[in-house]
Short mmCIF file of C-alpha atoms in Angstrom, two decimals:
data_model
loop_
_atom_site.label_atom_id
_atom_site.label_comp_id
_atom_site.label_asym_id
_atom_site.label_seq_id
_atom_site.Cartn_x
_atom_site.Cartn_y
_atom_site.Cartn_z
CA MET H 1194 -21.88 4.46 -19.34
CA SER H 1195 -19.03 4.23 -21.80
CA VAL H 1196 -15.33 3.99 -21.14
CA ARG H 1197 -14.91 7.54 -22.45
CA GLY H 1198 -17.44 8.71 -19.87
CA MET H 1199 -15.26 7.34 -17.09
CA PHE H 1200 -12.42 9.65 -18.03
CA ARG H 1201 -14.27 12.94 -18.00
CA PRO H 1202 -12.52 15.95 -16.50
CA GLY H 1203 -12.51 15.88 -12.72
CA MET H 1204 -12.74 12.11 -12.45
CA ARG H 1205 -9.54 11.31 -14.34
CA THR H 1206 -7.64 11.97 -11.14
CA TYR H 1207 -9.00 8.71 -9.74
CA ILE H 1208 -6.51 6.91 -11.96
CA VAL H 1209 -3.88 7.94 -9.37
CA PRO H 1210 -5.44 6.00 -6.43
CA LEU H 1211 -6.25 3.13 -8.79
CA ALA H 1212 -2.56 2.81 -9.68
CA ALA H 1213 -1.56 3.31 -6.03
CA GLY H 1214 -3.96 0.56 -4.91
CA ILE H 1215 -2.53 -1.83 -7.49
CA ALA H 1216 1.03 -0.91 -6.47
CA LEU H 1217 0.14 -1.40 -2.80
CA THR H 1218 -1.23 -4.86 -3.56
CA LEU H 1219 1.83 -5.81 -5.60
CA SER H 1220 4.20 -4.60 -2.87
CA ALA H 1221 3.11 -7.48 -0.63
CA PHE H 1222 4.57 -9.97 -3.11
CA LEU H 1223 7.96 -8.27 -3.40
CA PRO H 1224 10.84 -8.81 -0.93
CA TRP H 1225 10.24 -6.97 2.34
CA VAL H 1226 13.45 -7.96 4.11
CA ILE H 1227 16.75 -9.15 2.68
CA VAL H 1228 18.96 -11.12 5.10
CA GLY H 1229 22.34 -11.82 3.57
CA GLU H 1230 21.49 -13.41 0.22
CA THR H 1231 17.98 -14.52 1.22
CA SER H 1232 14.99 -12.33 0.47
CA LEU H 1233 11.84 -12.67 2.54
CA ARG H 1234 8.59 -11.72 0.83
CA GLY H 1235 5.85 -10.07 2.80
CA PHE H 1236 2.99 -12.31 1.61
CA PRO H 1237 2.76 -15.10 4.18
CA ASP H 1238 2.86 -12.52 6.98
CA VAL H 1239 -0.36 -11.12 8.47
CA ALA H 1240 0.72 -7.53 7.79
CA ALA H 1241 1.08 -8.35 4.10
CA LEU H 1242 -2.42 -9.83 4.04
CA TRP H 1243 -3.73 -6.55 5.43
CA ILE H 1244 -1.78 -4.64 2.78
CA ILE H 1245 -3.23 -6.84 0.03
CA GLY H 1246 -6.75 -6.25 1.33
CA LEU H 1247 -6.26 -2.50 1.65
CA GLY H 1248 -4.70 -2.26 -1.82
CA VAL H 1249 -7.54 -4.18 -3.43
CA LEU H 1250 -10.08 -2.06 -1.54
CA ALA H 1251 -8.40 1.16 -2.71
CA ALA H 1252 -8.36 -0.05 -6.31
CA VAL H 1253 -12.03 -1.06 -6.14
CA LEU H 1254 -13.04 2.29 -4.60
CA ALA H 1255 -11.12 4.20 -7.27
CA THR H 1256 -12.69 2.11 -10.03
CA LEU H 1257 -16.17 2.62 -8.60
CA SER H 1258 -15.51 6.36 -8.41
CA LEU H 1259 -14.53 6.35 -12.08
CA ILE H 1260 -17.65 4.41 -13.05
CA THR H 1261 -20.24 6.14 -10.87
CA ARG H 1262 -18.57 9.60 -10.85
CA LYS H 1263 -18.99 9.78 -7.07
CA ASN H 1264 -16.35 10.98 -4.67
CA SER H 1265 -14.52 8.46 -2.48
CA ARG H 1266 -11.62 10.54 -1.19
CA HIS H 1267 -12.45 10.17 2.51
CA PRO H 1268 -12.40 6.34 2.46
CA LEU H 1269 -9.25 6.41 0.32
CA PHE H 1270 -7.67 8.72 2.90
CA LEU H 1271 -8.49 6.26 5.71
CA ILE H 1272 -7.23 3.31 3.68
CA GLY H 1273 -4.01 5.20 2.96
CA LEU H 1274 -3.51 6.08 6.63
CA ILE H 1275 -3.98 2.48 7.77
CA ALA H 1276 -1.67 1.17 5.03
CA LEU H 1277 0.91 3.84 5.85
CA GLY H 1278 0.84 2.82 9.52
CA ILE H 1279 1.28 -0.87 8.70
CA MET H 1280 4.07 -0.20 6.21
CA PHE H 1281 5.88 2.21 8.55
CA LEU H 1282 5.80 -0.31 11.40
CA SER H 1283 6.96 -3.05 9.03
CA TRP H 1284 9.80 -0.81 7.86
CA ARG H 1285 10.94 -0.20 11.44
CA ILE H 1286 10.33 -3.63 13.00
CA MET H 1287 10.72 -6.37 10.37
CA PRO H 1288 14.43 -5.92 9.49
CA ARG H 1289 15.37 -5.88 13.17
CA THR H 1290 13.44 -9.06 13.98
CA ALA H 1291 14.78 -10.82 10.88
CA GLY H 1292 18.33 -9.86 11.92
CA GLU H 1293 17.76 -11.16 15.45
CA ARG H 1294 16.33 -14.39 14.03
CA ALA H 1295 19.40 -14.79 11.79
CA LEU H 1296 21.68 -14.22 14.80
CA THR H 1297 19.79 -16.86 16.79
CA ILE H 1298 20.12 -19.36 13.94
CA SER H 1299 23.82 -18.56 13.64
CA GLN H 1300 24.35 -19.11 17.37
CA ALA H 1301 22.38 -22.37 17.32
CA SER H 1302 24.46 -23.65 14.39
CA ALA H 1303 27.65 -22.78 16.23
CA ILE H 1304 26.51 -24.66 19.34
CA VAL H 1305 25.48 -27.76 17.37
CA GLU H 1306 28.68 -27.81 15.27
CA ASN H 1307 30.87 -26.87 18.27
CA THR H 1308 32.48 -23.99 16.38
CA PRO H 1309 32.94 -20.31 17.27
CA VAL H 1310 29.95 -18.08 16.68
CA ARG H 1311 30.06 -16.35 13.33
CA SER H 1312 28.56 -12.96 12.79
CA ALA H 1313 24.98 -12.93 11.61
CA PRO H 1314 24.24 -11.61 8.13
CA THR H 1315 22.90 -8.08 7.95
CA ALA H 1316 19.20 -7.51 7.40
CA ARG H 1317 18.14 -4.81 4.94
CA VAL H 1318 14.77 -3.42 3.94
CA GLY H 1319 13.53 -4.77 0.62
CA SER H 1320 11.83 -3.06 -2.29
CA GLY H 1321 8.35 -4.21 -1.27
CA ILE H 1322 8.30 -2.05 1.84
CA TYR H 1323 9.52 0.99 -0.09
CA LEU H 1324 6.89 0.49 -2.80
CA GLY H 1325 4.19 0.01 -0.16
CA LEU H 1326 5.28 3.17 1.67
CA ALA H 1327 5.20 5.18 -1.55
CA ALA H 1328 1.80 3.83 -2.61
CA SER H 1329 0.26 4.47 0.79
CA CYS H 1330 1.69 8.02 0.83
CA VAL H 1331 0.07 8.60 -2.58
CA LEU H 1332 -3.27 7.38 -1.20
CA VAL H 1333 -2.96 9.66 1.84
CA GLY H 1334 -2.00 12.60 -0.35
CA PHE H 1335 -4.90 11.97 -2.68
CA GLY H 1336 -7.31 11.77 0.23
CA LEU H 1337 -5.92 14.98 1.70
CA THR H 1338 -6.81 16.91 -1.45
CA ILE H 1339 -10.44 17.15 -0.38
CA ILE H 1340 -9.45 18.41 3.07
CA ILE H 1341 -6.78 20.89 1.99
CA LYS H 1342 -8.55 22.30 -1.05
CA ARG H 1343 -12.18 22.74 -0.13
CA VAL H 1344 -14.17 22.55 -3.31
CA SER H 1345 -17.49 24.28 -3.58
CA GLN H 1346 -19.25 20.98 -4.28
CA PRO H 1347 -17.26 17.85 -3.33
CA TYR H 1348 -19.53 15.44 -5.20
CA ALA H 1349 -20.10 15.35 -8.93
CA ILE H 1350 -23.57 16.35 -10.05
CA SER H 1351 -25.25 13.33 -11.50
CA ASP H 1352 -26.65 13.96 -14.93
CA PRO H 1353 -29.90 12.05 -15.54
CA ASP H 1354 -28.89 11.60 -19.19
CA ASP H 1355 -25.45 10.05 -18.63
CA ASP H 1356 -26.60 6.57 -19.68
CA VAL H 1357 -27.15 7.70 -23.24
#
């Protein structure tokens, strides 16, 4: 199997989930929440570890599909759905909890220093969550192509002479 054989018509589309899997993996290392001037990466969190694992798994499945010319859209669809769920929940929950944590720290500092309570810095969603949401939506969309557009034969016919 040569590199040119991997990019035959019909299988070139697996470059899309390969790039989405890599982007999903990289999104865990970008800032997920920005509190004031401090950015909090997703990586040490358990959700980010799941995102890294799902992104690597999507990239490996897409690469194997390119090499073996076999279809892996159903597993990529499931990986995309799980990643989309994790990223959506992170988008909704993490900024709020980081803001509440910043308020608690601000109140504790005010009590210790015997000063009036200052307002807590605002918590915003970082670029990592947006990149993860986009990459997981791409994976879901790619997986949906086999469900929406029913092809006559969903798996590539293996040619016995493809090793030549």
